[in-house]
Amino acid sequence: MSRKLFIAGNWKMNTNLAGGVELAKALVKEVGSLKEIDVAVCPPFVYLGEVSRALAGSGIAMGAQDMFYENNGAFTGEISGEMLKDVGCKYVILGHSERRHVIGESDELINRKMVKALADGLLPIFCIGELLEERNSGRTMDVVTRQVKAGFEGISAADAAKITIAYEPVWAIGTGVTATSAQAQEVHAAVRALVAEIYDKSLADVIRIQYGGSVKASNAAELLNQPDIDGALVGGASLKAADFVGIIKGGL
Ligand code: PEP
């Protein structure tokens, strides 16, 4: 089953307005007309509008890093899916480990956001992954199974097909330590089997599972070559055009 690779850059709380626009323009120049791989960038909320203008007409899509599960109202500091669509977002990252472990988001909250994102016509990039102590005590599959089951709760097969899962072992995020391609492939294959169990094999065959955690140009090709790795969610190395382009080229 061939799935088109999907490589997304998560800028997190980085860049400024000028730097974000410059980065987006540099990516448009380098990979803006690439057809073989889906590419997206996920800037901070406040730069989405300007980055969207910089990406206009290119093949690079835009995503947000989070959203709330209501349309509008008294939710100070929150951003709705409608607002994200309004400024040109196609994707939204949900359940990133920094939101789970720094902000304290629960599986239940993330599921509410997933359901709402899909209802709003956004494509979720749904992050899962275990902590180092969970891996070391042999609980990796228990953790990601719980996260997937909770995250997909109440979502139809038709909607589930619109979700990209990002397997991001927490110990590999921003640490410079990358999971080996064998470690990543093992979990990706197990997550795909889990999707087949929850839904069916036809959905498991098409759903894309990205790897995330210290992906760089030097390790991208090997990771992206694994049969169940369908792309990458890239943090630090998505902040420099040359580094991000190097990763994308690793998938060609
Ligand atoms: C991420 O934030 O999703 C991520 C994978 O970060 P990094 O590439 O910096 O490890």
PDB file of C-alpha atoms and ligand atoms in Angstrom:
ATOM      1  CA  MET A   1       0.000   0.000   0.000  1.00  0.00           C
ATOM      2  CA  SER A   2       1.630   3.234  -1.003  1.00  0.00           C
ATOM      3  CA  ARG A   3       0.894   6.272   1.110  1.00  0.00           C
ATOM      4  CA  LYS A   4       2.116   9.720   0.102  1.00  0.00           C
ATOM      5  CA  LEU A   5       4.710  11.024   2.559  1.00  0.00           C
ATOM      6  CA  PHE A   6       3.633  13.980   4.683  1.00  0.00           C
ATOM      7  CA  ILE A   7       6.278  16.188   6.310  1.00  0.00           C
ATOM      8  CA  ALA A   8       5.154  18.957   8.643  1.00  0.00           C
ATOM      9  CA  GLY A   9       7.176  21.577  10.495  1.00  0.00           C
ATOM     10  CA  ASN A  10       6.075  22.457  14.014  1.00  0.00           C
ATOM     11  CA  TRP A  11       7.561  25.873  14.708  1.00  0.00           C
ATOM     12  CA  LYS A  12       6.331  25.763  18.338  1.00  0.00           C
ATOM     13  CA  MET A  13       6.774  29.113  20.166  1.00  0.00           C
ATOM     14  CA  ASN A  14       9.530  30.272  17.820  1.00  0.00           C
ATOM     15  CA  THR A  15      10.209  32.821  15.076  1.00  0.00           C
ATOM     16  CA  ASN A  16       8.997  36.382  14.898  1.00  0.00           C
ATOM     17  CA  LEU A  17       6.806  37.904  12.195  1.00  0.00           C
ATOM     18  CA  ALA A  18       9.602  38.817   9.777  1.00  0.00           C
ATOM     19  CA  GLY A  19      11.512  35.583  10.398  1.00  0.00           C
ATOM     20  CA  GLY A  20       8.427  33.412   9.980  1.00  0.00           C
ATOM     21  CA  VAL A  21       7.480  35.060   6.694  1.00  0.00           C
ATOM     22  CA  GLU A  22      11.059  34.804   5.450  1.00  0.00           C
ATOM     23  CA  LEU A  23      11.163  31.097   6.352  1.00  0.00           C
ATOM     24  CA  ALA A  24       7.844  30.469   4.581  1.00  0.00           C
ATOM     25  CA  LYS A  25       9.060  32.309   1.458  1.00  0.00           C
ATOM     26  CA  ALA A  26      12.318  30.358   1.408  1.00  0.00           C
ATOM     27  CA  LEU A  27      10.361  27.085   1.600  1.00  0.00           C
ATOM     28  CA  VAL A  28       8.058  28.175  -1.214  1.00  0.00           C
ATOM     29  CA  LYS A  29      11.120  28.817  -3.357  1.00  0.00           C
ATOM     30  CA  GLU A  30      12.701  25.446  -2.583  1.00  0.00           C
ATOM     31  CA  VAL A  31       9.794  23.006  -2.295  1.00  0.00           C
ATOM     32  CA  GLY A  32       6.689  25.037  -3.117  1.00  0.00           C
ATOM     33  CA  SER A  33       5.947  23.073  -6.260  1.00  0.00           C
ATOM     34  CA  LEU A  34       6.892  19.623  -4.981  1.00  0.00           C
ATOM     35  CA  LYS A  35       4.235  17.084  -5.934  1.00  0.00           C
ATOM     36  CA  GLU A  36       5.679  13.853  -4.539  1.00  0.00           C
ATOM     37  CA  ILE A  37       5.436  14.779  -0.841  1.00  0.00           C
ATOM     38  CA  ASP A  38       2.827  16.720   1.153  1.00  0.00           C
ATOM     39  CA  VAL A  39       4.480  19.557   3.081  1.00  0.00           C
ATOM     40  CA  ALA A  40       3.012  21.795   5.779  1.00  0.00           C
ATOM     41  CA  VAL A  41       4.231  24.361   8.282  1.00  0.00           C
ATOM     42  CA  CYS A  42       2.624  25.088  11.640  1.00  0.00           C
ATOM     43  CA  PRO A  43       3.538  28.604  12.830  1.00  0.00           C
ATOM     44  CA  PRO A  44       2.447  30.258  16.088  1.00  0.00           C
ATOM     45  CA  PHE A  45      -1.172  31.493  15.995  1.00  0.00           C
ATOM     46  CA  VAL A  46      -0.268  35.176  15.672  1.00  0.00           C
ATOM     47  CA  TYR A  47       1.740  34.657  12.484  1.00  0.00           C
ATOM     48  CA  LEU A  48      -0.751  32.391  10.670  1.00  0.00           C
ATOM     49  CA  GLY A  49      -2.293  35.195   8.587  1.00  0.00           C
ATOM     50  CA  GLU A  50       1.010  36.550   7.275  1.00  0.00           C
ATOM     51  CA  VAL A  51       2.501  33.098   6.722  1.00  0.00           C
ATOM     52  CA  SER A  52      -0.638  32.101   4.824  1.00  0.00           C
ATOM     53  CA  ARG A  53      -0.090  35.051   2.470  1.00  0.00           C
ATOM     54  CA  ALA A  54       3.549  34.031   2.000  1.00  0.00           C
ATOM     55  CA  LEU A  55       2.487  30.461   1.112  1.00  0.00           C
ATOM     56  CA  ALA A  56      -0.364  31.499  -1.208  1.00  0.00           C
ATOM     57  CA  GLY A  57      -0.338  29.757  -4.566  1.00  0.00           C
ATOM     58  CA  SER A  58       2.302  27.225  -3.462  1.00  0.00           C
ATOM     59  CA  GLY A  59       1.828  23.560  -2.666  1.00  0.00           C
ATOM     60  CA  ILE A  60       2.809  24.081   0.985  1.00  0.00           C
ATOM     61  CA  ALA A  61      -0.104  23.847   3.393  1.00  0.00           C
ATOM     62  CA  MET A  62      -0.449  25.476   6.790  1.00  0.00           C
ATOM     63  CA  GLY A  63      -1.477  24.080  10.145  1.00  0.00           C
ATOM     64  CA  ALA A  64      -1.997  25.428  13.645  1.00  0.00           C
ATOM     65  CA  GLN A  65      -0.435  23.985  16.779  1.00  0.00           C
ATOM     66  CA  ASP A  66      -3.654  23.621  18.781  1.00  0.00           C
ATOM     67  CA  MET A  67      -7.310  24.703  18.894  1.00  0.00           C
ATOM     68  CA  PHE A  68     -10.280  24.756  21.262  1.00  0.00           C
ATOM     69  CA  TYR A  69     -13.485  22.707  21.003  1.00  0.00           C
ATOM     70  CA  GLU A  70     -15.987  25.592  20.941  1.00  0.00           C
ATOM     71  CA  ASN A  71     -16.760  28.002  18.097  1.00  0.00           C
ATOM     72  CA  ASN A  72     -16.585  31.258  20.043  1.00  0.00           C
ATOM     73  CA  GLY A  73     -17.561  32.839  23.332  1.00  0.00           C
ATOM     74  CA  ALA A  74     -16.073  33.422  26.744  1.00  0.00           C
ATOM     75  CA  PHE A  75     -12.926  31.285  26.423  1.00  0.00           C
ATOM     76  CA  THR A  76     -10.148  33.784  27.017  1.00  0.00           C
ATOM     77  CA  GLY A  77      -6.963  32.969  25.171  1.00  0.00           C
ATOM     78  CA  GLU A  78      -8.440  30.131  23.109  1.00  0.00           C
ATOM     79  CA  ILE A  79      -8.690  29.877  19.301  1.00  0.00           C
ATOM     80  CA  SER A  80     -11.466  28.039  17.446  1.00  0.00           C
ATOM     81  CA  GLY A  81     -11.266  25.787  14.424  1.00  0.00           C
ATOM     82  CA  GLU A  82     -13.395  28.266  12.463  1.00  0.00           C
ATOM     83  CA  MET A  83     -10.823  30.977  13.159  1.00  0.00           C
ATOM     84  CA  LEU A  84      -8.046  28.698  11.959  1.00  0.00           C
ATOM     85  CA  LYS A  85      -9.931  27.904   8.751  1.00  0.00           C
ATOM     86  CA  ASP A  86     -10.570  31.605   8.297  1.00  0.00           C
ATOM     87  CA  VAL A  87      -6.843  32.368   8.150  1.00  0.00           C
ATOM     88  CA  GLY A  88      -6.028  29.469   5.821  1.00  0.00           C
ATOM     89  CA  CYS A  89      -5.227  26.465   8.012  1.00  0.00           C
ATOM     90  CA  LYS A  90      -5.712  23.000   6.578  1.00  0.00           C
ATOM     91  CA  TYR A  91      -4.210  21.056   9.489  1.00  0.00           C
ATOM     92  CA  VAL A  92      -4.152  21.331  13.267  1.00  0.00           C
ATOM     93  CA  ILE A  93      -1.701  19.581  15.591  1.00  0.00           C
ATOM     94  CA  LEU A  94      -3.549  18.068  18.567  1.00  0.00           C
ATOM     95  CA  GLY A  95      -2.217  16.293  21.633  1.00  0.00           C
ATOM     96  CA  HIS A  96       1.397  17.351  21.168  1.00  0.00           C
ATOM     97  CA  SER A  97       3.491  16.008  24.038  1.00  0.00           C
ATOM     98  CA  GLU A  98       4.270  19.544  25.194  1.00  0.00           C
ATOM     99  CA  ARG A  99       0.546  20.181  25.554  1.00  0.00           C
ATOM    100  CA  ARG A 100       0.038  16.819  27.278  1.00  0.00           C
ATOM    101  CA  HIS A 101       2.979  17.105  29.661  1.00  0.00           C
ATOM    102  CA  VAL A 102       3.725  20.837  30.076  1.00  0.00           C
ATOM    103  CA  ILE A 103       0.178  22.234  29.875  1.00  0.00           C
ATOM    104  CA  GLY A 104      -1.480  19.101  31.279  1.00  0.00           C
ATOM    105  CA  GLU A 105      -3.999  18.247  28.530  1.00  0.00           C
ATOM    106  CA  SER A 106      -5.896  15.011  29.141  1.00  0.00           C
ATOM    107  CA  ASP A 107      -6.828  12.286  26.645  1.00  0.00           C
ATOM    108  CA  GLU A 108     -10.450  13.382  27.039  1.00  0.00           C
ATOM    109  CA  LEU A 109      -9.746  17.042  26.247  1.00  0.00           C
ATOM    110  CA  ILE A 110      -7.677  16.082  23.213  1.00  0.00           C
ATOM    111  CA  ASN A 111     -10.522  13.854  21.977  1.00  0.00           C
ATOM    112  CA  ARG A 112     -12.989  16.747  22.236  1.00  0.00           C
ATOM    113  CA  LYS A 113     -10.632  18.851  20.142  1.00  0.00           C
ATOM    114  CA  MET A 114     -10.231  16.032  17.588  1.00  0.00           C
ATOM    115  CA  VAL A 115     -13.976  15.653  17.155  1.00  0.00           C
ATOM    116  CA  LYS A 116     -14.409  19.419  16.755  1.00  0.00           C
ATOM    117  CA  ALA A 117     -11.480  19.831  14.357  1.00  0.00           C
ATOM    118  CA  LEU A 118     -13.005  17.215  12.056  1.00  0.00           C
ATOM    119  CA  ALA A 119     -16.432  18.833  12.307  1.00  0.00           C
ATOM    120  CA  ASP A 120     -14.795  22.133  11.356  1.00  0.00           C
ATOM    121  CA  GLY A 121     -13.133  20.586   8.293  1.00  0.00           C
ATOM    122  CA  LEU A 122      -9.591  20.666   9.672  1.00  0.00           C
ATOM    123  CA  LEU A 123      -7.258  17.679   9.329  1.00  0.00           C
ATOM    124  CA  PRO A 124      -5.790  16.722  12.717  1.00  0.00           C
ATOM    125  CA  ILE A 125      -2.163  15.736  13.206  1.00  0.00           C
ATOM    126  CA  PHE A 126      -2.726  13.666  16.320  1.00  0.00           C
ATOM    127  CA  CYS A 127       0.375  13.178  18.480  1.00  0.00           C
ATOM    128  CA  ILE A 128       1.046  10.168  20.661  1.00  0.00           C
ATOM    129  CA  GLY A 129       4.141   8.905  22.415  1.00  0.00           C
ATOM    130  CA  GLU A 130       5.592   7.505  25.585  1.00  0.00           C
ATOM    131  CA  LEU A 131       7.843   9.030  28.248  1.00  0.00           C
ATOM    132  CA  LEU A 132      11.323   7.583  28.799  1.00  0.00           C
ATOM    133  CA  GLU A 133      10.312   5.836  32.025  1.00  0.00           C
ATOM    134  CA  GLU A 134       7.320   4.310  30.251  1.00  0.00           C
ATOM    135  CA  ARG A 135       9.579   2.913  27.520  1.00  0.00           C
ATOM    136  CA  ASN A 136      12.125   1.678  30.042  1.00  0.00           C
ATOM    137  CA  SER A 137       9.443  -0.172  31.982  1.00  0.00           C
ATOM    138  CA  GLY A 138       8.067  -1.825  28.832  1.00  0.00           C
ATOM    139  CA  ARG A 139       4.860   0.209  28.738  1.00  0.00           C
ATOM    140  CA  THR A 140       5.246   1.916  25.335  1.00  0.00           C
ATOM    141  CA  MET A 141       2.419   0.019  23.654  1.00  0.00           C
ATOM    142  CA  ASP A 142       0.113   0.370  26.673  1.00  0.00           C
ATOM    143  CA  VAL A 143       0.568   4.142  26.557  1.00  0.00           C
ATOM    144  CA  VAL A 144       0.136   4.635  22.821  1.00  0.00           C
ATOM    145  CA  THR A 145      -2.810   2.200  22.770  1.00  0.00           C
ATOM    146  CA  ARG A 146      -4.537   4.230  25.486  1.00  0.00           C
ATOM    147  CA  GLN A 147      -3.796   7.482  23.637  1.00  0.00           C
ATOM    148  CA  VAL A 148      -5.063   6.192  20.276  1.00  0.00           C
ATOM    149  CA  LYS A 149      -8.218   4.603  21.712  1.00  0.00           C
ATOM    150  CA  ALA A 150      -9.067   7.770  23.642  1.00  0.00           C
ATOM    151  CA  GLY A 151      -8.153  10.119  20.810  1.00  0.00           C
ATOM    152  CA  PHE A 152     -10.296   8.326  18.208  1.00  0.00           C
ATOM    153  CA  GLU A 153     -13.272   7.825  20.561  1.00  0.00           C
ATOM    154  CA  GLY A 154     -16.545   8.559  18.764  1.00  0.00           C
ATOM    155  CA  ILE A 155     -14.854   9.246  15.402  1.00  0.00           C
ATOM    156  CA  SER A 156     -16.271   7.472  12.329  1.00  0.00           C
ATOM    157  CA  ALA A 157     -14.031   5.541   9.942  1.00  0.00           C
ATOM    158  CA  ALA A 158     -14.652   8.193   7.251  1.00  0.00           C
ATOM    159  CA  ASP A 159     -13.387  10.922   9.585  1.00  0.00           C
ATOM    160  CA  ALA A 160     -10.576   8.786  11.018  1.00  0.00           C
ATOM    161  CA  ALA A 161      -9.137   8.543   7.491  1.00  0.00           C
ATOM    162  CA  LYS A 162      -8.553  12.322   7.592  1.00  0.00           C
ATOM    163  CA  ILE A 163      -6.302  12.054  10.656  1.00  0.00           C
ATOM    164  CA  THR A 164      -2.522  11.825  10.521  1.00  0.00           C
ATOM    165  CA  ILE A 165      -1.074  10.110  13.589  1.00  0.00           C
ATOM    166  CA  ALA A 166       2.325  11.419  14.715  1.00  0.00           C
ATOM    167  CA  TYR A 167       4.267   8.941  16.830  1.00  0.00           C
ATOM    168  CA  GLU A 168       6.618  11.092  18.877  1.00  0.00           C
ATOM    169  CA  PRO A 169       8.441   9.337  21.712  1.00  0.00           C
ATOM    170  CA  VAL A 170       8.688  12.095  24.320  1.00  0.00           C
ATOM    171  CA  TRP A 171      12.315  11.204  25.118  1.00  0.00           C
ATOM    172  CA  ALA A 172      13.244  11.972  21.503  1.00  0.00           C
ATOM    173  CA  ILE A 173      11.569  15.386  21.228  1.00  0.00           C
ATOM    174  CA  GLY A 174      14.010  18.271  21.222  1.00  0.00           C
ATOM    175  CA  THR A 175      16.670  16.107  22.865  1.00  0.00           C
ATOM    176  CA  GLY A 176      18.815  15.276  19.852  1.00  0.00           C
ATOM    177  CA  VAL A 177      18.161  11.590  20.631  1.00  0.00           C
ATOM    178  CA  THR A 178      16.283   9.996  17.750  1.00  0.00           C
ATOM    179  CA  ALA A 179      14.503   6.654  18.013  1.00  0.00           C
ATOM    180  CA  THR A 180      16.323   4.170  15.822  1.00  0.00           C
ATOM    181  CA  SER A 181      14.498   3.395  12.610  1.00  0.00           C
ATOM    182  CA  ALA A 182      13.831  -0.105  14.011  1.00  0.00           C
ATOM    183  CA  GLN A 183      12.358   1.290  17.274  1.00  0.00           C
ATOM    184  CA  ALA A 184      10.151   3.705  15.342  1.00  0.00           C
ATOM    185  CA  GLN A 185       9.061   1.111  12.760  1.00  0.00           C
ATOM    186  CA  GLU A 186       8.113  -1.336  15.530  1.00  0.00           C
ATOM    187  CA  VAL A 187       5.727   1.158  17.149  1.00  0.00           C
ATOM    188  CA  HIS A 188       4.367   2.411  13.810  1.00  0.00           C
ATOM    189  CA  ALA A 189       3.509  -1.141  12.729  1.00  0.00           C
ATOM    190  CA  ALA A 190       1.827  -1.794  16.089  1.00  0.00           C
ATOM    191  CA  VAL A 191      -0.173   1.447  15.872  1.00  0.00           C
ATOM    192  CA  ARG A 192      -1.287   0.540  12.359  1.00  0.00           C
ATOM    193  CA  ALA A 193      -2.397  -2.877  13.626  1.00  0.00           C
ATOM    194  CA  LEU A 194      -4.288  -1.113  16.408  1.00  0.00           C
ATOM    195  CA  VAL A 195      -6.101   1.088  13.861  1.00  0.00           C
ATOM    196  CA  ALA A 196      -7.058  -2.107  11.987  1.00  0.00           C
ATOM    197  CA  GLU A 197      -8.398  -3.548  15.241  1.00  0.00           C
ATOM    198  CA  ILE A 198     -10.424  -0.423  16.128  1.00  0.00           C
ATOM    199  CA  TYR A 199     -11.673   0.163  12.558  1.00  0.00           C
ATOM    200  CA  ASP A 200     -10.554  -2.165   9.768  1.00  0.00           C
ATOM    201  CA  LYS A 201      -7.601  -3.043   7.572  1.00  0.00           C
ATOM    202  CA  SER A 202      -8.647  -0.757   4.738  1.00  0.00           C
ATOM    203  CA  LEU A 203      -8.419   2.266   7.027  1.00  0.00           C
ATOM    204  CA  ALA A 204      -5.159   1.025   8.566  1.00  0.00           C
ATOM    205  CA  ASP A 205      -3.713   0.725   5.051  1.00  0.00           C
ATOM    206  CA  VAL A 206      -4.371   4.362   4.175  1.00  0.00           C
ATOM    207  CA  ILE A 207      -3.905   6.251   7.455  1.00  0.00           C
ATOM    208  CA  ARG A 208      -0.617   8.134   7.587  1.00  0.00           C
ATOM    209  CA  ILE A 209       1.664   7.766  10.608  1.00  0.00           C
ATOM    210  CA  GLN A 210       4.445  10.350  10.920  1.00  0.00           C
ATOM    211  CA  TYR A 211       7.485   9.927  13.124  1.00  0.00           C
ATOM    212  CA  GLY A 212       8.622  12.862  15.253  1.00  0.00           C
ATOM    213  CA  GLY A 213      11.581  13.325  17.578  1.00  0.00           C
ATOM    214  CA  SER A 214      14.855  14.964  16.595  1.00  0.00           C
ATOM    215  CA  VAL A 215      14.404  14.286  12.878  1.00  0.00           C
ATOM    216  CA  LYS A 216      17.164  15.949  10.873  1.00  0.00           C
ATOM    217  CA  ALA A 217      18.455  15.798   7.317  1.00  0.00           C
ATOM    218  CA  SER A 218      21.045  13.186   8.308  1.00  0.00           C
ATOM    219  CA  ASN A 219      18.535  10.651   9.675  1.00  0.00           C
ATOM    220  CA  ALA A 220      15.401  11.480   7.658  1.00  0.00           C
ATOM    221  CA  ALA A 221      15.993   9.174   4.696  1.00  0.00           C
ATOM    222  CA  GLU A 222      16.472   6.081   6.850  1.00  0.00           C
ATOM    223  CA  LEU A 223      13.387   6.807   8.954  1.00  0.00           C
ATOM    224  CA  LEU A 224      11.234   7.674   5.946  1.00  0.00           C
ATOM    225  CA  ASN A 225      12.314   4.459   4.257  1.00  0.00           C
ATOM    226  CA  GLN A 226      10.617   2.281   6.878  1.00  0.00           C
ATOM    227  CA  PRO A 227       7.452   0.616   5.571  1.00  0.00           C
ATOM    228  CA  ASP A 228       5.125   2.063   8.232  1.00  0.00           C
ATOM    229  CA  ILE A 229       6.677   5.540   8.530  1.00  0.00           C
ATOM    230  CA  ASP A 230       4.721   7.880   6.281  1.00  0.00           C
ATOM    231  CA  GLY A 231       6.381  11.179   7.025  1.00  0.00           C
ATOM    232  CA  ALA A 232       7.732  13.305   9.814  1.00  0.00           C
ATOM    233  CA  LEU A 233       6.644  15.948  12.287  1.00  0.00           C
ATOM    234  CA  VAL A 234       9.698  18.136  12.698  1.00  0.00           C
ATOM    235  CA  GLY A 235      10.357  20.654  15.459  1.00  0.00           C
ATOM    236  CA  GLY A 236      13.809  22.219  15.774  1.00  0.00           C
ATOM    237  CA  ALA A 237      14.988  21.329  12.289  1.00  0.00           C
ATOM    238  CA  SER A 238      11.942  22.977  10.686  1.00  0.00           C
ATOM    239  CA  LEU A 239      13.126  26.439  11.765  1.00  0.00           C
ATOM    240  CA  LYS A 240      15.857  26.725   9.139  1.00  0.00           C
ATOM    241  CA  ALA A 241      14.796  26.389   5.514  1.00  0.00           C
ATOM    242  CA  ALA A 242      17.921  24.467   4.499  1.00  0.00           C
ATOM    243  CA  ASP A 243      17.485  21.915   7.318  1.00  0.00           C
ATOM    244  CA  PHE A 244      13.781  21.387   6.647  1.00  0.00           C
ATOM    245  CA  VAL A 245      14.348  21.120   2.896  1.00  0.00           C
ATOM    246  CA  GLY A 246      17.109  18.575   3.590  1.00  0.00           C
ATOM    247  CA  ILE A 247      14.595  16.452   5.511  1.00  0.00           C
ATOM    248  CA  ILE A 248      11.997  16.741   2.760  1.00  0.00           C
ATOM    249  CA  LYS A 249      14.583  15.724   0.163  1.00  0.00           C
ATOM    250  CA  GLY A 250      15.355  12.675   2.306  1.00  0.00           C
ATOM    251  CA  GLY A 251      11.868  11.465   1.417  1.00  0.00           C
ATOM    252  CA  LEU A 252      12.334  11.752  -2.365  1.00  0.00           C
TER     253      LEU A 252
HETATM  254  C1  PEP B   1       7.992  18.125  17.742  1.00  0.00           C
HETATM  255  O1  PEP B   1       7.896  19.113  18.430  1.00  0.00           O
HETATM  256  O2  PEP B   1       6.959  17.643  17.268  1.00  0.00           O
HETATM  257  C2  PEP B   1       9.315  17.550  17.509  1.00  0.00           C
HETATM  258  C3  PEP B   1       9.399  16.380  16.966  1.00  0.00           C
HETATM  259  O3  PEP B   1      10.409  18.312  17.891  1.00  0.00           O
HETATM  260  P1  PEP B   1      11.955  18.032  17.508  1.00  0.00           P
HETATM  261  O4  PEP B   1      12.003  17.707  16.035  1.00  0.00           O
HETATM  262  O5  PEP B   1      12.674  19.305  17.828  1.00  0.00           O
HETATM  263  O6  PEP B   1      12.412  16.877  18.337  1.00  0.00           O
END
